[in-house]
PDB file of C-alpha atoms in Angstrom:
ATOM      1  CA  UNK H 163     142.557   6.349-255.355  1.00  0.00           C
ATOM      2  CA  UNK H 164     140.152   5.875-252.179  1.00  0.00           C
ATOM      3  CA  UNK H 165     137.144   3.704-253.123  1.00  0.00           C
ATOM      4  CA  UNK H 166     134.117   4.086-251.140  1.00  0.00           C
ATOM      5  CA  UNK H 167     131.407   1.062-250.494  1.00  0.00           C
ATOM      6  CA  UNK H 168     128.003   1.494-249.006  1.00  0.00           C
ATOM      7  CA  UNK H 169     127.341  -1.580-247.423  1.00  0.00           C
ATOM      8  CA  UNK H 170     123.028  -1.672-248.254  1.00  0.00           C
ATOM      9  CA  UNK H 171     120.897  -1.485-250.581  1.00  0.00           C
ATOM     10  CA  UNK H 172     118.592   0.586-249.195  1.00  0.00           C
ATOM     11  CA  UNK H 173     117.250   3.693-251.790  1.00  0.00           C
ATOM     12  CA  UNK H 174     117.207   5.989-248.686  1.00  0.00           C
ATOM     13  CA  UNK H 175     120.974   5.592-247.682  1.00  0.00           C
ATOM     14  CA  UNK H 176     121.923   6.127-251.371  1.00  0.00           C
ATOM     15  CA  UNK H 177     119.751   9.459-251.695  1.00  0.00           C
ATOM     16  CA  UNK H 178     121.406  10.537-248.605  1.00  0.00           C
ATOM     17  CA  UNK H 179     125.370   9.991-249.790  1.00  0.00           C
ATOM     18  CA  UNK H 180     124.431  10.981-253.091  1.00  0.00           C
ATOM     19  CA  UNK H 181     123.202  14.404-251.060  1.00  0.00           C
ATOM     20  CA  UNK H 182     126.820  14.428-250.271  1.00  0.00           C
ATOM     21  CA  UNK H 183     128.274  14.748-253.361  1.00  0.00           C
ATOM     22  CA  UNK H 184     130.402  11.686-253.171  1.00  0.00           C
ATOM     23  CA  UNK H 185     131.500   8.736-255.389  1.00  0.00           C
ATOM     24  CA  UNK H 186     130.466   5.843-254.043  1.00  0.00           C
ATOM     25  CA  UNK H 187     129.416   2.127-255.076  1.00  0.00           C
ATOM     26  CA  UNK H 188     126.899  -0.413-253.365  1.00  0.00           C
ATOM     27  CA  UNK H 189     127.499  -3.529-252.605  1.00  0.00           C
ATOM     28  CA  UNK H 190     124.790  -4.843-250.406  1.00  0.00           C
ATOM     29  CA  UNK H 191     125.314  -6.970-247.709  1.00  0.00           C
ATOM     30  CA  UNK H 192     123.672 -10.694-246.610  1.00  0.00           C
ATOM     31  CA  UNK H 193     124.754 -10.091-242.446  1.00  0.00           C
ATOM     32  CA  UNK H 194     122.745 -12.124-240.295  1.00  0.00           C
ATOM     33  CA  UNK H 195     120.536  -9.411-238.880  1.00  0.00           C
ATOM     34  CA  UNK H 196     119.380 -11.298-235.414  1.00  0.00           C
ATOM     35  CA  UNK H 197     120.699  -9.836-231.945  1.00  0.00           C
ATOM     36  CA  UNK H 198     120.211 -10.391-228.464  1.00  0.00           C
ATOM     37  CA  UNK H 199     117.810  -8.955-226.670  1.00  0.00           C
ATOM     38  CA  UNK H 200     120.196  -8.205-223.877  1.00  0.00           C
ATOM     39  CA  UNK H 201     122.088  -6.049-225.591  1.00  0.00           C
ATOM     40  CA  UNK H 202     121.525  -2.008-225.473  1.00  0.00           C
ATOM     41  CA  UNK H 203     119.549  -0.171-229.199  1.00  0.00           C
ATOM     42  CA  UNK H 204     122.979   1.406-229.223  1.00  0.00           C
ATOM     43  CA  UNK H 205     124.225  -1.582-228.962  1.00  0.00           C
ATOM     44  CA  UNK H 206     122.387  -3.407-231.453  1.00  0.00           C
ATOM     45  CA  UNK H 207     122.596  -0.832-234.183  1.00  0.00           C
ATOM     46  CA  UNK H 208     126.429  -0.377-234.023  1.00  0.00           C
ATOM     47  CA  UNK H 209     126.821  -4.486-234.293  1.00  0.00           C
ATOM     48  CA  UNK H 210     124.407  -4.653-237.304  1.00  0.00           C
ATOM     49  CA  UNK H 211     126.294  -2.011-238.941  1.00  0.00           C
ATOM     50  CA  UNK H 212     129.405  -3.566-238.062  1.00  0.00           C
ATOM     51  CA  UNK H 213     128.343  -7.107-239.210  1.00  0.00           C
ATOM     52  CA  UNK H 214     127.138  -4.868-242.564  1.00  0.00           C
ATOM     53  CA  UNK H 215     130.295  -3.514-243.413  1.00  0.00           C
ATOM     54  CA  UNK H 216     132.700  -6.696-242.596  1.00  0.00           C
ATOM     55  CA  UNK H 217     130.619  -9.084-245.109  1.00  0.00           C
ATOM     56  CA  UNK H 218     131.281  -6.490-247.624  1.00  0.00           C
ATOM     57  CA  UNK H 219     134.718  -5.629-246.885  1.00  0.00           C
ATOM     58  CA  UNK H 220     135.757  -9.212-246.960  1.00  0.00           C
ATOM     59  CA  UNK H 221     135.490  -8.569-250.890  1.00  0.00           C
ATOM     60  CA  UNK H 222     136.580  -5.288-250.389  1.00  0.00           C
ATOM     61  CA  UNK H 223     139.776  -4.696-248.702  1.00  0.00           C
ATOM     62  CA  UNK H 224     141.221  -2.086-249.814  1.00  0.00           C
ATOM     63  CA  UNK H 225     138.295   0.444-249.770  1.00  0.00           C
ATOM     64  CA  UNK H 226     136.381   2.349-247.023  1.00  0.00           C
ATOM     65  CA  UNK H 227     133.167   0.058-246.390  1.00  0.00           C
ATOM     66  CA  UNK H 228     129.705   1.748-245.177  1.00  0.00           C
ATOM     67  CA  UNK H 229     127.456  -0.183-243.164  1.00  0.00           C
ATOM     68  CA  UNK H 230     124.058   1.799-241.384  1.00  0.00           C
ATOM     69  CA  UNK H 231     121.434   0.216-239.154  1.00  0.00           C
ATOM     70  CA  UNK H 232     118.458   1.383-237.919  1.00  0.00           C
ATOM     71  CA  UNK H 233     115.712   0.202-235.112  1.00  0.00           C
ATOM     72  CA  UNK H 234     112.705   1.922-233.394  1.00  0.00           C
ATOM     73  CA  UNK H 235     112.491   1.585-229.633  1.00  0.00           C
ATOM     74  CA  UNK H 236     109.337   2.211-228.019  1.00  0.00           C
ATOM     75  CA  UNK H 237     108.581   1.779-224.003  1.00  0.00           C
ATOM     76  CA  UNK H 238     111.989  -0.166-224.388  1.00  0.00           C
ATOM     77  CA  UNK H 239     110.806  -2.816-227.062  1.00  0.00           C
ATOM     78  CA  UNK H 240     112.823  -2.689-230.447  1.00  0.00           C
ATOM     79  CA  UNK H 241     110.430  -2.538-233.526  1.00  0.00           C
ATOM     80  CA  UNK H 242     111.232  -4.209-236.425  1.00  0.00           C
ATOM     81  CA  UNK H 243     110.043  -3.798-240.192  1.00  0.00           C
ATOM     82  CA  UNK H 244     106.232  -4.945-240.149  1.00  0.00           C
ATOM     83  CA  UNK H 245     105.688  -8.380-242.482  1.00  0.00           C
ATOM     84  CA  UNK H 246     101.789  -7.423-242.060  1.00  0.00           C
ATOM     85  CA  UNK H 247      99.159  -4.871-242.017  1.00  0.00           C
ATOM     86  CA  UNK H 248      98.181  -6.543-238.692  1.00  0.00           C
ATOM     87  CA  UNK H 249     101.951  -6.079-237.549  1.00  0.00           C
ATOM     88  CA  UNK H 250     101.495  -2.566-239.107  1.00  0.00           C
ATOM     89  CA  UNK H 251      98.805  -1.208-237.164  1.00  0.00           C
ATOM     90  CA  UNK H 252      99.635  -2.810-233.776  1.00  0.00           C
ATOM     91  CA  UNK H 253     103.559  -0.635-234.183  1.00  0.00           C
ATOM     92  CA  UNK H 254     101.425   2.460-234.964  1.00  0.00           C
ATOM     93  CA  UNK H 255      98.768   2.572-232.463  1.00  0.00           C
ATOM     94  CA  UNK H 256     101.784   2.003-230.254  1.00  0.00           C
ATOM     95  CA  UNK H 257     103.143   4.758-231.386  1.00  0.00           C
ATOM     96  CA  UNK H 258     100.332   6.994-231.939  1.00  0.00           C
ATOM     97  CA  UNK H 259     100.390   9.991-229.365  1.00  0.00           C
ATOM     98  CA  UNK H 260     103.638   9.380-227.907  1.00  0.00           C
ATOM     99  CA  UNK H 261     107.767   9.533-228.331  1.00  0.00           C
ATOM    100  CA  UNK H 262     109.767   6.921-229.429  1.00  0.00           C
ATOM    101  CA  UNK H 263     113.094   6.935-229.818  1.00  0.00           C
ATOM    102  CA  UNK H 264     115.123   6.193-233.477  1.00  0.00           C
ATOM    103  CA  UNK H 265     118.682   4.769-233.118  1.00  0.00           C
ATOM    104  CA  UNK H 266     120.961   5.055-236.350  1.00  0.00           C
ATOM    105  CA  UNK H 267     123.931   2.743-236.003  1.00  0.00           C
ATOM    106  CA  UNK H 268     127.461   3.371-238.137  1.00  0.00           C
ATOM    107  CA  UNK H 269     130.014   1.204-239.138  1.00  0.00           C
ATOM    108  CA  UNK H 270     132.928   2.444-241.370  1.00  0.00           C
ATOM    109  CA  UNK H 271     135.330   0.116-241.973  1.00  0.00           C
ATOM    110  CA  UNK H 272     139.209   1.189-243.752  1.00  0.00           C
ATOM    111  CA  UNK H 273     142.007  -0.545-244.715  1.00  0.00           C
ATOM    112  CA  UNK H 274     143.696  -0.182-241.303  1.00  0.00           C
ATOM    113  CA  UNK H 275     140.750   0.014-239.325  1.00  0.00           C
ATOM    114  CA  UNK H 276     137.111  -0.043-238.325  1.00  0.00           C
ATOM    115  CA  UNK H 277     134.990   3.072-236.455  1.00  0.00           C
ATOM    116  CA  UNK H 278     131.359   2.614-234.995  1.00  0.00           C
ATOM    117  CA  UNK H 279     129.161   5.103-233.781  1.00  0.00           C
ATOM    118  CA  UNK H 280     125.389   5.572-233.046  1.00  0.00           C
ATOM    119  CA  UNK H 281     122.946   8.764-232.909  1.00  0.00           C
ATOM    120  CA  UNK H 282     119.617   8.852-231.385  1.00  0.00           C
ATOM    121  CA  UNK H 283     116.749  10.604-232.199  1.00  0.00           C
ATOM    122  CA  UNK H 284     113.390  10.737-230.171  1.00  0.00           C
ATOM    123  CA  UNK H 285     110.247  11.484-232.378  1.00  0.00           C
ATOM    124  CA  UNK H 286     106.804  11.948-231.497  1.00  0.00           C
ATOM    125  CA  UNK H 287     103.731  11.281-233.310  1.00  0.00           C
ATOM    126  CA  UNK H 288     100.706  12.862-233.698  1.00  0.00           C
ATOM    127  CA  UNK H 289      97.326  11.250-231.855  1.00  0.00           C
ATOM    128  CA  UNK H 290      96.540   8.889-234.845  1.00  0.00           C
ATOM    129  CA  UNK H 291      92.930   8.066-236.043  1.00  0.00           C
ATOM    130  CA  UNK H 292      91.615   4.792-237.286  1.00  0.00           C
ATOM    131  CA  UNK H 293      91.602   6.143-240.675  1.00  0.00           C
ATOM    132  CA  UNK H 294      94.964   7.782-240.670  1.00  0.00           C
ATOM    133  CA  UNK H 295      96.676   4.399-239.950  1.00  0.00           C
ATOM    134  CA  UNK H 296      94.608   2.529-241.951  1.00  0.00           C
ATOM    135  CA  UNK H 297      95.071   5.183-244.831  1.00  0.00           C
ATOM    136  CA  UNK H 298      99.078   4.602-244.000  1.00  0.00           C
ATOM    137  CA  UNK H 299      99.205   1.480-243.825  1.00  0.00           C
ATOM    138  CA  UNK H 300      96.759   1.057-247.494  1.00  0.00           C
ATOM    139  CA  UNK H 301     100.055   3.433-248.360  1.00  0.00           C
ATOM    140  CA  UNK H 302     102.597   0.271-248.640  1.00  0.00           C
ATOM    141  CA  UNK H 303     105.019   2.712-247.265  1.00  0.00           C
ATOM    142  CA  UNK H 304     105.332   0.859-243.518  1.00  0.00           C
ATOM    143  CA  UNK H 305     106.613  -2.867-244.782  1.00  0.00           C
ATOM    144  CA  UNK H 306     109.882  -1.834-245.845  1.00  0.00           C
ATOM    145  CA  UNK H 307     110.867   0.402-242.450  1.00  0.00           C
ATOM    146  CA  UNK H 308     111.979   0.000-239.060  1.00  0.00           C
ATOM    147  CA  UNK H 309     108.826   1.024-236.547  1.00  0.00           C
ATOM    148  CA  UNK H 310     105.987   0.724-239.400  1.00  0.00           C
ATOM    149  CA  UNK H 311     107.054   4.280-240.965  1.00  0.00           C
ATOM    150  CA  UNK H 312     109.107   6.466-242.729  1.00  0.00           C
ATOM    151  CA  UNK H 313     109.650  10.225-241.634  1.00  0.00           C
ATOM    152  CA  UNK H 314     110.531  11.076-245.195  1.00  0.00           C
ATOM    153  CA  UNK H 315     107.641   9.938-247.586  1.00  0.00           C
ATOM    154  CA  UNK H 316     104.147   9.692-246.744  1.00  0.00           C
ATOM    155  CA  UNK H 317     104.556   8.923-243.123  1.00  0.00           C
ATOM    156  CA  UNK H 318     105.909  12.460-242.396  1.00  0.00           C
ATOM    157  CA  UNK H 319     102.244  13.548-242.116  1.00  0.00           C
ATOM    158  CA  UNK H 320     102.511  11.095-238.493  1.00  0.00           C
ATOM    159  CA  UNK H 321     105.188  13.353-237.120  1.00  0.00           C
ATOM    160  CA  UNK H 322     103.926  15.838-234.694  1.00  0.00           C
ATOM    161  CA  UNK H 323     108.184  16.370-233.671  1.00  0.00           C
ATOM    162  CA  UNK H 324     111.762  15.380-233.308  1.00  0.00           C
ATOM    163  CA  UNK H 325     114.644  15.767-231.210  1.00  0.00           C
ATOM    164  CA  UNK H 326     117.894  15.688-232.822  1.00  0.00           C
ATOM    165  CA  UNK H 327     119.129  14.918-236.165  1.00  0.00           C
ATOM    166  CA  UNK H 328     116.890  14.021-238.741  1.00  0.00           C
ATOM    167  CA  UNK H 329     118.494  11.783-241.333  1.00  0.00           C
ATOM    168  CA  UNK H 330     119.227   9.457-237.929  1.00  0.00           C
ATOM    169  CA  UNK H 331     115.591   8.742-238.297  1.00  0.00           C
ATOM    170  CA  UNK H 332     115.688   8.741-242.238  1.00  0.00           C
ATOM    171  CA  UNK H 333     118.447   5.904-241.850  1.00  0.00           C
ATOM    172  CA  UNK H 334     122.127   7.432-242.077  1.00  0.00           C
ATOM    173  CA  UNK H 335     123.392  10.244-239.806  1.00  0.00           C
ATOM    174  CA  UNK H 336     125.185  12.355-242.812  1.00  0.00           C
ATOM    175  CA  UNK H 337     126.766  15.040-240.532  1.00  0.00           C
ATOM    176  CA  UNK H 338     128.730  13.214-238.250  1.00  0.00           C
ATOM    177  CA  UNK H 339     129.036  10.116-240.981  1.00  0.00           C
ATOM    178  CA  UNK H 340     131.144  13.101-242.736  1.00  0.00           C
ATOM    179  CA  UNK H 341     133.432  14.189-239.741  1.00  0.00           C
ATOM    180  CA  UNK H 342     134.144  10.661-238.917  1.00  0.00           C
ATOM    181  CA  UNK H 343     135.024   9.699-242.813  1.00  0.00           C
ATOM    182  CA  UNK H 344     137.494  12.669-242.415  1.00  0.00           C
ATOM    183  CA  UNK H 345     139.210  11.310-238.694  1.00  0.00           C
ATOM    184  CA  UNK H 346     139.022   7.853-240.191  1.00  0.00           C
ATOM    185  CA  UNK H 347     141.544   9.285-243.200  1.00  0.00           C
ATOM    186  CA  UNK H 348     138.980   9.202-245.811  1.00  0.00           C
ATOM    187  CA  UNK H 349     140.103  11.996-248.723  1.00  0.00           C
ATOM    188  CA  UNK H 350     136.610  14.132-248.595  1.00  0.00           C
ATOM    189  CA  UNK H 351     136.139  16.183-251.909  1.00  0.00           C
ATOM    190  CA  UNK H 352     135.317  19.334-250.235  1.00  0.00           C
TER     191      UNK H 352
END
């Protein structure tokens, strides 16, 4: 029997397979998350989910292994997960007004091989008042998420729009994740 691994313990990833009706396990990973800052958001998404899924497939070799990453890129500038309200609010005025861009990187790694793929999303945000961020921010919803926010709490009410697939900005592109378990020779139920 196939065994399937998601390579994070994010609550937001699990929701999402869980949407999918499969049986899966979590085993989250310890990858170095650090990059180089001359390498492409696609880039950099696609090697942190890579790096996910080989820690975690080291233990697990038999089973299809998971791994997701996700970064905010504004005016070319990667934004991290805020470790302050100061860090907070500077990502958020940034953003406030304007379209950013959400990269979801994809690692899926089987017993004969691994398959990496990115999606992109551009979202723009509502012109932001004082006392929206600081009402946000009061939230505790920011500290935990790439770019200060998260599209599907609280922080929807920032979203003015998107451009392409939503759970890329939520943290794990479902749809194609699905077509490429199925190319990759995963046994879907359905």
């Amino acid at each position: 029997m196939q065994r399937l691994i998601l390579a994070s313990s994010s609550p937001r990833r699990k929701e999402l397979l869980e949407n999918l009706r499969l049986k899966f396990e979590i085993s989250s990973s310890d990858a170095d998350e650090s990059f180089s800052e001359s390498l492409s958001p696609a880039e950099v998404v696609m090697d942190l989910a890579s790096r996910k899924s080989g820690t975690v497939a080291q233990d697990y070799p038999n089973c299809f292994v998971i791994g997701s990453d996700t970064v905010v890129v504004n005016d070319g500038t990667i934004l991290g997960k805020p470790e302050s309200g100061q860090e907070a609010l500077q990502m958020l005025k940034k953003l406030s007004g304007n379209t950013h861009s959400v990269y979801t990187g994809v690692s899926i790694i089987s017993p004969e091989k691994e398959t990496r793929f990115y999606e992109k999303t551009d979202v723009t945000f509502w012109e932001l008042s004082d006392e929206e961020i600081d009402t946000y921010i009061k939230s505790g919803e920011p500290f935990d998420k790439a770019g200060g926010y998260g599209i599907q709490g609280f922080g929807s009410m920032l979203v003015k729009k998107i451009s392409g697939d939503y759970y890329t900005v939520v943290g794990l592109p479902v749809s194609r994740l699905i077509r490429e378990l199925r190319k990759i020779g995963y046994n879907l139920p359905y």
